Short mmCIF file of C-alpha atoms in Angstrom, two decimals:
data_model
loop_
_atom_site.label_atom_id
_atom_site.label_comp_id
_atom_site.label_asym_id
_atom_site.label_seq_id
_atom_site.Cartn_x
_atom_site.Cartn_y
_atom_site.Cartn_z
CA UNK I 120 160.70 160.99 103.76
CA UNK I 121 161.14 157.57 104.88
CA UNK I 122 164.71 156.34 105.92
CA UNK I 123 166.23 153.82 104.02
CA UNK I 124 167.22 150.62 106.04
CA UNK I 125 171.32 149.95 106.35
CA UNK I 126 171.35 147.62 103.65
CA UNK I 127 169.77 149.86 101.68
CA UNK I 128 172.00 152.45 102.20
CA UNK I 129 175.19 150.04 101.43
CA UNK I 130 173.57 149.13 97.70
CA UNK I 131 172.74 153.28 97.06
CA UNK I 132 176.31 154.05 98.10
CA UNK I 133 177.58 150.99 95.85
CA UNK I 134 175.02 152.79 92.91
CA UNK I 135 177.14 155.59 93.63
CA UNK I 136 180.71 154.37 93.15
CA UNK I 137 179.49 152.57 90.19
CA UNK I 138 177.98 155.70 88.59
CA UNK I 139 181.40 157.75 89.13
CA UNK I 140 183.41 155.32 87.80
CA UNK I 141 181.57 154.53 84.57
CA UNK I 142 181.85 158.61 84.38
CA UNK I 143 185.72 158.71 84.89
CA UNK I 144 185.60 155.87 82.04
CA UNK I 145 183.80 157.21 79.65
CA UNK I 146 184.63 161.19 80.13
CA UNK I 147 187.77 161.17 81.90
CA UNK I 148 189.83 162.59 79.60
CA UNK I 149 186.39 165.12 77.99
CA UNK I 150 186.07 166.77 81.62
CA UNK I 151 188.23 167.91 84.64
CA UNK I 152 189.21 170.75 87.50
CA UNK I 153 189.76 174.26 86.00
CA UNK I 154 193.43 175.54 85.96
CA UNK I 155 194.13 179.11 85.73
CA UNK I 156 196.84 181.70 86.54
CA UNK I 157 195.63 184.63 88.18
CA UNK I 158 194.38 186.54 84.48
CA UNK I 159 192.51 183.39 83.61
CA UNK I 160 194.31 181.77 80.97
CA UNK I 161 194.49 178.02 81.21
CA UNK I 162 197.20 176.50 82.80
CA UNK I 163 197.77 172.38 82.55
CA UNK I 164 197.54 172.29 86.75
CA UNK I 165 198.46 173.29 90.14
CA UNK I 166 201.89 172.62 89.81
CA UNK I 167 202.34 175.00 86.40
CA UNK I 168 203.92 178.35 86.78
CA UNK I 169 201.47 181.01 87.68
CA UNK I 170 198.85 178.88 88.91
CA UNK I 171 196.47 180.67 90.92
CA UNK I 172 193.91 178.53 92.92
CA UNK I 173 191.12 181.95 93.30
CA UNK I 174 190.85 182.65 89.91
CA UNK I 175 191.10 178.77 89.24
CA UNK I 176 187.62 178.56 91.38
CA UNK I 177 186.31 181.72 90.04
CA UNK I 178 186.30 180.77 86.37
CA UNK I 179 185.36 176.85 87.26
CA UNK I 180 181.86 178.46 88.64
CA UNK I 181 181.44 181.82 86.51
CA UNK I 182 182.00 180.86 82.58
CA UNK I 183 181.52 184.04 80.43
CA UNK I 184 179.43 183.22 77.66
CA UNK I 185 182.62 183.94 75.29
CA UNK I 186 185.00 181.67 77.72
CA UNK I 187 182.74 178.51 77.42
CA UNK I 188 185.18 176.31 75.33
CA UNK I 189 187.74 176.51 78.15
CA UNK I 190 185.76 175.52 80.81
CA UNK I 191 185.87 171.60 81.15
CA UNK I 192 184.54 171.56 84.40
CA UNK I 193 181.08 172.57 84.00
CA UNK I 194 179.23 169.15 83.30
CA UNK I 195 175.40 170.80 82.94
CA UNK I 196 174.87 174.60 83.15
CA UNK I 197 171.91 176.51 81.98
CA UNK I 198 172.69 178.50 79.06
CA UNK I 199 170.60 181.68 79.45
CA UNK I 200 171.88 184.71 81.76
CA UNK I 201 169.82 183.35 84.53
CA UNK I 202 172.84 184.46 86.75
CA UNK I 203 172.15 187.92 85.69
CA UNK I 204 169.19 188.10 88.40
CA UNK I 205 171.44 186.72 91.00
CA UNK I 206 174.41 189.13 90.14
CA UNK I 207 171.68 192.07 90.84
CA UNK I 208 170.84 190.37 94.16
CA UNK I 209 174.52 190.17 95.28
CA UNK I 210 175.82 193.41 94.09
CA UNK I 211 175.47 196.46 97.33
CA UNK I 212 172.55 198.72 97.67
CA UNK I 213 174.57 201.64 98.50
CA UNK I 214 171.64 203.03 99.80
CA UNK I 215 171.44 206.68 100.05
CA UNK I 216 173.93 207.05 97.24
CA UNK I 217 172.23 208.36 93.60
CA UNK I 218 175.10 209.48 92.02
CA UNK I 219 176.19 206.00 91.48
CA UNK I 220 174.15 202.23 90.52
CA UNK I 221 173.05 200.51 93.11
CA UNK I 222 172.35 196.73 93.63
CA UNK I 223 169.66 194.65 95.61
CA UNK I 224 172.32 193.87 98.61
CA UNK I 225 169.55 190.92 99.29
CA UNK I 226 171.14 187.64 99.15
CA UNK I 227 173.44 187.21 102.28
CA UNK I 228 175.57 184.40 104.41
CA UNK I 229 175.72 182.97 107.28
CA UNK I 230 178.45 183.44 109.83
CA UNK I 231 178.44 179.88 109.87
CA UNK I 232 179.09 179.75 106.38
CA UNK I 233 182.07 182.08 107.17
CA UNK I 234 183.17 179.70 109.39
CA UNK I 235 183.45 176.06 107.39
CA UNK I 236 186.04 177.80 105.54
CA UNK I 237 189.49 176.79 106.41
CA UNK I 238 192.26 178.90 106.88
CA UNK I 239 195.38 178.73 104.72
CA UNK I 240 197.16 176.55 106.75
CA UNK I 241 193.74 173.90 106.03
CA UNK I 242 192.95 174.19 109.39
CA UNK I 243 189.04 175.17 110.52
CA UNK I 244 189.41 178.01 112.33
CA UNK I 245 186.51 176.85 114.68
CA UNK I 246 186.13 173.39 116.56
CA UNK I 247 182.47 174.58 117.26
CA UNK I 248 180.18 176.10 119.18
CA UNK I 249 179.62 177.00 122.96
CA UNK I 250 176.16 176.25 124.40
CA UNK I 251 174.86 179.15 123.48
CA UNK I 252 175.06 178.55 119.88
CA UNK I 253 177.11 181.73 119.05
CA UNK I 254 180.23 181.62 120.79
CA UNK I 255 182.65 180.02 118.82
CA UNK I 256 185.49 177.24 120.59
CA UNK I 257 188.74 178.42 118.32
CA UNK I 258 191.00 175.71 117.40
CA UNK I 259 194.34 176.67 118.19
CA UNK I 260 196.26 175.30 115.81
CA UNK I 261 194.41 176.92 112.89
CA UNK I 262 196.04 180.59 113.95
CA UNK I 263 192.52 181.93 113.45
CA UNK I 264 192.21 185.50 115.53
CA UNK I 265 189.17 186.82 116.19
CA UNK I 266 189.73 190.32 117.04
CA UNK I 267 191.49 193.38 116.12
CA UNK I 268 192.26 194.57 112.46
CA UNK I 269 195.10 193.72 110.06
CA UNK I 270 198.29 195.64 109.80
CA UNK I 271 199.69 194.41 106.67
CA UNK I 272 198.39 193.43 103.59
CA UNK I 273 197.10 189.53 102.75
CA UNK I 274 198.04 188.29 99.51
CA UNK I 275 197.64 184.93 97.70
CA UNK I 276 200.15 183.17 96.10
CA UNK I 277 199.72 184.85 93.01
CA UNK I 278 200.04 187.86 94.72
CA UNK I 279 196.36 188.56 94.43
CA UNK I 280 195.28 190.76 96.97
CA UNK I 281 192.83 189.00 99.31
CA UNK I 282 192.48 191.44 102.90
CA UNK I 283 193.59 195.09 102.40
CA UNK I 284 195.24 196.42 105.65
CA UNK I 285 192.58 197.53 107.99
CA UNK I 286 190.76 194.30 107.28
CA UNK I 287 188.94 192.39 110.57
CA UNK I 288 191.11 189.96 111.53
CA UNK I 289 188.91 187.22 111.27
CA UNK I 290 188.79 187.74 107.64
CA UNK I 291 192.65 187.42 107.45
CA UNK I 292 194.40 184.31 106.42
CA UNK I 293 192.05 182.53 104.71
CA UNK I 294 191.89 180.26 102.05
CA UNK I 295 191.17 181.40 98.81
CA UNK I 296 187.44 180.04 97.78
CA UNK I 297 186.92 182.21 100.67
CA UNK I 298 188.05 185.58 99.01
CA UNK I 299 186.22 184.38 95.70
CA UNK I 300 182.66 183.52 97.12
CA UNK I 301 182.42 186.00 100.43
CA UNK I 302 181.69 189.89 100.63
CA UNK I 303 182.85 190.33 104.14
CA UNK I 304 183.19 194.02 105.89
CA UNK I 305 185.61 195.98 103.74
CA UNK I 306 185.97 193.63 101.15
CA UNK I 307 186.41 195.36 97.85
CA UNK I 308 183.44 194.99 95.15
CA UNK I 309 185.66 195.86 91.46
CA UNK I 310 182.45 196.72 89.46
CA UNK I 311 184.75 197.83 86.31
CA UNK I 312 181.53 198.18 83.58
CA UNK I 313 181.22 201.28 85.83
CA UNK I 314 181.29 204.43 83.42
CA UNK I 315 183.59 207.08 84.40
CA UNK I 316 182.01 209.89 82.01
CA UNK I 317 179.22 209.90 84.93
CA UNK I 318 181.67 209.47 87.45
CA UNK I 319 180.58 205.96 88.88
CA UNK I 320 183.29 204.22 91.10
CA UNK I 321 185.09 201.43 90.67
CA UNK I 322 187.14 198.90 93.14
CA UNK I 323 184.70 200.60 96.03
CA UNK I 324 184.92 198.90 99.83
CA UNK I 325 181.44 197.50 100.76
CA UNK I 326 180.81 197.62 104.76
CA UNK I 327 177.59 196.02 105.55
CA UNK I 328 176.94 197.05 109.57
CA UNK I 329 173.94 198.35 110.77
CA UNK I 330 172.70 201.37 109.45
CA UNK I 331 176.00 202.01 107.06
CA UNK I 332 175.07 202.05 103.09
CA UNK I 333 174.85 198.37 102.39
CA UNK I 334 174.33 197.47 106.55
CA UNK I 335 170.41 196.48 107.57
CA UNK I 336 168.43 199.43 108.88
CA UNK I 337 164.93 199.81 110.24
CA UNK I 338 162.60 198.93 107.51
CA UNK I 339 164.44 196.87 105.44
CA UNK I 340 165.46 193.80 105.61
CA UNK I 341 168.59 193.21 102.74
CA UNK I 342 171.48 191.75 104.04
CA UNK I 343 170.75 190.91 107.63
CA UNK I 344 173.66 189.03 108.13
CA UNK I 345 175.67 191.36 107.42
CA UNK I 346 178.00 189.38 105.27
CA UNK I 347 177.39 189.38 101.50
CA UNK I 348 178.42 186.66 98.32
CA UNK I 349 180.50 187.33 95.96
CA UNK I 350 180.21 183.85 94.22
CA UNK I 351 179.21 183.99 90.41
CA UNK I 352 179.97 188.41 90.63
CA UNK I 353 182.71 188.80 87.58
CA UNK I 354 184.47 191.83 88.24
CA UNK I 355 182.83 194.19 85.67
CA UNK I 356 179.73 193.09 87.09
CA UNK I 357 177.12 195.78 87.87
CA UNK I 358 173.45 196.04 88.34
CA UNK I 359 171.40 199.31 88.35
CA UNK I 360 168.08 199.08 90.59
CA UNK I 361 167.52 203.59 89.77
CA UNK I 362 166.99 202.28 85.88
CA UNK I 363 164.50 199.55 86.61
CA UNK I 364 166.77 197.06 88.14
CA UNK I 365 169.08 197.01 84.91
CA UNK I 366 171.30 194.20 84.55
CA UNK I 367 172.63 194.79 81.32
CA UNK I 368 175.73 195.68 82.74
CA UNK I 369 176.14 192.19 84.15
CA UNK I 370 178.35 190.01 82.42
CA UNK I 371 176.59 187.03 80.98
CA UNK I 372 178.08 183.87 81.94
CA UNK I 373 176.41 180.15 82.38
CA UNK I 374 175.28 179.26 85.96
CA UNK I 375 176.60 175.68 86.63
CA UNK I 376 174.06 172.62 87.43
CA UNK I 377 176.71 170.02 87.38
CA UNK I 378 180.59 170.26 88.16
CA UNK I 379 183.36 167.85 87.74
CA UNK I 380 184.55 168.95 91.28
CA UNK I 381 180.89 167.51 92.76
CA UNK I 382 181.47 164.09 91.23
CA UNK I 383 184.88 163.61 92.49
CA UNK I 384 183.45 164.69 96.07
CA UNK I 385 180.26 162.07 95.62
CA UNK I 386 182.83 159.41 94.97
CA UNK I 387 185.06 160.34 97.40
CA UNK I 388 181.78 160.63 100.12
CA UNK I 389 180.22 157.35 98.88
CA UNK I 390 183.75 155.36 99.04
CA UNK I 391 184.22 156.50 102.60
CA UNK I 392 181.00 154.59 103.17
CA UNK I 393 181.87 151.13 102.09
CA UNK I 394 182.70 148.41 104.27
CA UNK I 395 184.32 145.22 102.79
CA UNK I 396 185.44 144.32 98.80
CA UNK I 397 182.82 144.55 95.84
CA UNK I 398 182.53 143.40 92.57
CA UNK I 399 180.33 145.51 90.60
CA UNK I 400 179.38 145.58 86.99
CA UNK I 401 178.95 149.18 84.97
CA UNK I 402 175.41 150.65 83.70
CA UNK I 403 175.53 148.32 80.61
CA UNK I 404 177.26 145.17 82.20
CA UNK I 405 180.68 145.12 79.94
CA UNK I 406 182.71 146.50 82.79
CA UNK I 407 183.56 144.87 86.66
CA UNK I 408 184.88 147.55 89.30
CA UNK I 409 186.24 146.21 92.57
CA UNK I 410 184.76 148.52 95.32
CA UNK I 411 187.19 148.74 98.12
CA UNK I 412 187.49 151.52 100.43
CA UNK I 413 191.43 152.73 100.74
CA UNK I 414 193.37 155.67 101.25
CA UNK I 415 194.58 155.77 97.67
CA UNK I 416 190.65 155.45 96.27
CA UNK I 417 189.86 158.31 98.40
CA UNK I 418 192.44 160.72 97.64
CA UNK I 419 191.51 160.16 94.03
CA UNK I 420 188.54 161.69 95.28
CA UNK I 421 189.39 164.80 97.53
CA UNK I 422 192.90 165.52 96.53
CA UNK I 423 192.46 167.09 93.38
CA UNK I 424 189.56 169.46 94.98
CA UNK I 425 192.40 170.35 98.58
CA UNK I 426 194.99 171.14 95.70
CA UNK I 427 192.99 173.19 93.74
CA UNK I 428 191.79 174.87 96.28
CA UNK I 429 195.47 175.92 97.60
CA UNK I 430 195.36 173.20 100.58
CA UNK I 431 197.46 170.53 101.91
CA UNK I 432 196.07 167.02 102.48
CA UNK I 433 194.07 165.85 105.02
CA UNK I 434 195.27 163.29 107.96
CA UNK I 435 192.45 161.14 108.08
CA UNK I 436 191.94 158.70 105.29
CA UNK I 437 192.14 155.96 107.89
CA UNK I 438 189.12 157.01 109.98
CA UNK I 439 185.71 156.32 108.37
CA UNK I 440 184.50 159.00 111.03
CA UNK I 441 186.34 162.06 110.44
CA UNK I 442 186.95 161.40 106.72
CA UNK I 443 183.37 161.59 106.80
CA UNK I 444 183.19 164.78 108.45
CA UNK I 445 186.07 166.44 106.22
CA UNK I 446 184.53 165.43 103.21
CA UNK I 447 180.68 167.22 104.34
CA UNK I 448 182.50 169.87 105.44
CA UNK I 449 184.13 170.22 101.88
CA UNK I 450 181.04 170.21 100.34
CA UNK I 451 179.66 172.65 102.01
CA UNK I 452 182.72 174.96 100.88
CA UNK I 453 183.44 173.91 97.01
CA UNK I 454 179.47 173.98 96.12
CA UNK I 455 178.38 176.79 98.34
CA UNK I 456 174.96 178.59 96.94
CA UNK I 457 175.28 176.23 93.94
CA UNK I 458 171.69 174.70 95.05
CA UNK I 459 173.05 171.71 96.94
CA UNK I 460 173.54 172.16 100.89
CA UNK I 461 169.34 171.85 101.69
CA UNK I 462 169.56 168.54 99.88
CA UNK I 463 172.86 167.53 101.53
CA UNK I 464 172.10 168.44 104.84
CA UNK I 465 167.98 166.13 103.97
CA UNK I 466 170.41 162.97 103.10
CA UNK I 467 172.43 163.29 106.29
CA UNK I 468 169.66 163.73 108.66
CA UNK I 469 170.62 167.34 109.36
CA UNK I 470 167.93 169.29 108.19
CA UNK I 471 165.49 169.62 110.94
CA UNK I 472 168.39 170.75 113.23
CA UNK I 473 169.84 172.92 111.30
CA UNK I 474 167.07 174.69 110.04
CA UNK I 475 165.63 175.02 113.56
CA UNK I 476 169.28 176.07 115.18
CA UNK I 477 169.31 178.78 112.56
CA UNK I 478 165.12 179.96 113.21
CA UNK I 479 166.22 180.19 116.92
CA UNK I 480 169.21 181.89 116.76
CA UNK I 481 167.20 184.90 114.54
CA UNK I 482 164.23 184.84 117.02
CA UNK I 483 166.74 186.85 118.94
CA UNK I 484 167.34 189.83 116.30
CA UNK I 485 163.82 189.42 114.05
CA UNK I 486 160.44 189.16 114.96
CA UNK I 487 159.17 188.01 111.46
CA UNK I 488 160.84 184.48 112.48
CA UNK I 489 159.05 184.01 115.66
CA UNK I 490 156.80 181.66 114.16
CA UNK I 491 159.27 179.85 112.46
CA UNK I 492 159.38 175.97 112.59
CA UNK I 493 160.70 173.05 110.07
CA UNK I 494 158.65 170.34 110.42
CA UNK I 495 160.32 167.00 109.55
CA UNK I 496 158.17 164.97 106.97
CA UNK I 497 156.61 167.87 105.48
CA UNK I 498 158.95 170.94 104.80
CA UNK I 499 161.54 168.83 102.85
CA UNK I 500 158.80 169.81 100.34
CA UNK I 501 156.72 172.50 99.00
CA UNK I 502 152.90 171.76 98.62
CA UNK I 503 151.47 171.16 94.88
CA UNK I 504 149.35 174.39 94.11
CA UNK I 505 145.68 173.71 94.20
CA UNK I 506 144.66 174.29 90.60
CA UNK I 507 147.49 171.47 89.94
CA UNK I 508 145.53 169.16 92.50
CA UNK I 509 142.31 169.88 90.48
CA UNK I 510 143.61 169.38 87.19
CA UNK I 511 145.13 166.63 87.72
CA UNK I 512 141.37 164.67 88.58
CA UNK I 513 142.45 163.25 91.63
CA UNK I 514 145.98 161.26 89.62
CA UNK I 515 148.14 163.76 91.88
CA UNK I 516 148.49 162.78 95.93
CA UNK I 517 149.63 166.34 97.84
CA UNK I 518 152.58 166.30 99.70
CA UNK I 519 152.24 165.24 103.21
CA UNK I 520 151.40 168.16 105.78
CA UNK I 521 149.55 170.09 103.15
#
C-alpha cells in the first residue's frame, strides 16, 4: 500500500477525532464500558460495590443471546452463533480421552501475546527482548518472576480465583483480561453443560506441553504454542468433535464487530497524534470541535479502559512518544483475537517485521514454515480468485504480486 505523506496523516488523524466526537455526541449516553460484579449483573461502574473488572471484560466481549439488552458496549456484532465454531476451536482436545467431549485445541497464542499483558501492579512484565529474539529483559519493577510455581492461591478482587496453587509463576499476578482471554498451563477450563449421568468432568485443568492430552505431538499440529484462548469460551461452553464436531453445547452468544472500548482507544490514539489547536466542524457541519492534544483529552480516552480493566493510570500523558506506545500496547490487550491486530500492526508499519520475526522464530521448531516470507506490498492482501477475474470482463485489477 502506498504511505500517506505527513500532511496526510495529520488530516486522517483530524477525520478521526472528528468521527469520535460526533459519536460521543450523538450516542454518548445510548453506549458505554460494561460494569459487572463477579455473577454478571450490572453494576453502574468501577467504583460500585462488587465490581469485578474479569467478568466486567468477559460479558463486554461474550453477550449470551438472552443477555443482549444489557450489553451497551457492543456497537456492531453479528447476530448468528458464528462464535460457536470458534468456541469448538478453543475448547482442549483431550486427546486420548473417549470417555469425555473433546474440542479442536487448534487456535493458540503467542508467548508474546502472553507477554503485552501487564501485571497487576500495570507494570509490563517485560521491557523486551534479548538479541536472540526469545530471551526476555524483565523489568524489575513489574515483580514479574519467571520461574518456579506458586505457593498460594491468586485471587482477584472479587475474590475470583485467577492461579490455583501450583500455578507457573509467570502466570501469577496478572491482570485480569489476562485470566479472561488466556488458557495457560494448568489453567482451569469450567465446561459446566458437561452431563454428569455420563460422567463428563467439569472445572478440569488443561496442560498443553508436548505430548500431554492437549500438548502438540508428532503428527499434529493443534496448539503449537502451547498456550490456548479462552476469550469468547462462557463457562458452560463445550464442544464435542466424537459426535461430528457438535457444538450444540456451546452457548450462543453474539461475536462483537464494534466495541465502545475500541472507539475510546481510536480517540485516545488519534489525539496523541495532533500537534497544535484545530477547529473542526462535525459530519453535517452544525457542530465546531477544538482539537487540542492535552492530558485531560487523553485520559478521556484511556482511563475508562485502565479502570475497567483493574489498572492504575499511566505516567505519560506528557510524552507524545510513550503515550504512543502505551496506547498500541493497549490495543493489542483490550481487542485481542477480535480481528484487529493484522490491521493495526499494517497502519503502523509493523507488519512486515512482525510477521517475519514470528516465521523465523518457528523455522526453529517447524519445518512447514521454512518457506515462509511476508512480502510487503503484496501479502497485506489476498489475491481475487480467478473465476472472479474472469467474470468480472477485465473491470477487476488483481492485487499486486498475484
Amino acid at each position: 500500500p502506498n504511505k500517506p505523506d505527513e500532511a496526510t496523516k495529520r488530516a486522517n488523524w483530524q477525520k478521526v477525532i472528528n468521527e469520535c466526537n460526533t459519536f460521543f455526541s450523538n450516542y454518548g449516553s445510548r453506549y458505554h464500558l460494561m460494569y459487572t460484579n463477579k455473577d454478571g449483573v450490572a453494576v453502574s461502574g468501577p467504583d460500585s460495590e462488587g465490581f469485578s473488572p474479569t467478568e466486567s471484560y468477559r460479558r463486554a466481549v461474550r453477550t449470551l443471546f438472552s443477555e443482549m439488552g444489557n450489553n451497551k458496549e457492543m456497537i456492531f456484532y453479528r447476530l448468528d452463533n458464528a462464535a460457536g465454531t470458534m468456541q469448538y476451536d478453543r475448547m482442549p482436545n483431550r486427546s486420548g480421552n473417549t470417555t469425555n467431549y473433546r474440542g479442536g485445541s487448534l487456535l493458540g497464542a503467542t508467548q508474546e501475546m502472553v507477554d503485552a499483558y501487564f501485571m497487576s501492579n500495570g507494570e509490563s512484565p517485560i521491557s523486551g527482548y534479548s538479541a536472540d529474539g526469545v530471551t526476555p529483559i524483565i523489568n524489575e519493577k513489574s515483580d514479574y518472576v519467571e520461574e518456579g510455581v506458586s505457593t498460594a492461591e491468586y485471587k482477584g478482587i472479587d475474590g475470583t480465583l485467577y492461579a490455583p496453587v501450583g500455578t507457573r509463576m509467570m502466570y501469577v499476578n496478572r491482570e485480569p483480561r489476562f485470566y479472561a482471554s488466556v488458557a495457560y498451563n494448568g489453567s482451569v477450563w469450567h465446561m459446566l453443560n458437561a452431563s454428569a449421568e455420563d460422567k463428563e468432568e467439569t472445572n478440569v485443568p488443561i496442560f498443553y506441553y508436548r505430548d500431554a492430552q492437549d500438548g502438540y505431538k508428532a503428527g499434529t499440529n493443534y496448539l503449537s504454542t502451547g498456550i490456548g484462548i479462552k476469550k469468547f469460551v462462557h463457562p458452560k461452553d463445550l464442544a464435542d468433535s466424537e459426535k461430528s464436531y457438535d457444538v450444540s453445547r456451546v452457548v450462543q452468544k453474539y461475536a462483537p464487530d464494534i466495541r465502545y472500548a475500541e472507539i475510546l482507544l481510536n480517540y485516545a490514539e488519534a489525539l496523541n497524534e495532533v500537534e497544535g489547536s484545530y477547529e473542526i466542524p462535525s459530519w453535517n457541519g452544525e457542530t465546531m470541535y477544538t482539537i487540542t492534544r492535552s492530558a485531560t483529552a487523553l485520559k478521556e480516552g484511556i482511563q475508562p479502559i485502565r479502570i475497567r480493566a483493574g489498572l492504575p493510570d499511566y505516567e505519560v500523558y506528557d510524552d507524545v512518544k510513550k503515550f504512543r506506545f502505551k496506547v498500541k500496547r493497549e490495543r493489542q490487550i483490550e481487542l485481542f483475537a477480535e480481528g484487529h491486530r493484522f490491521f493495526d500492526l499494517q497502519r503502523w508499519g509493523l507488519l512486515e517485521k512482525t510477521m517475519n520475526e514470528y516465521f523465523a522464530i518457528e523455522r526453529t521448531r517447524f519445518d512447514w514454515f521454512n518457506d515462509a516470507r511476508f512480502t510487503a506490498g503484496r501479502d497485506e492482501y489476498f489475491p481475487i480468485s480467478q473465476p472472479q477475474m474472469n467474470y468480472s470482463k477485465g473491470n477487476y485489477t488483481q492485487n499486486p504480486g498475484y
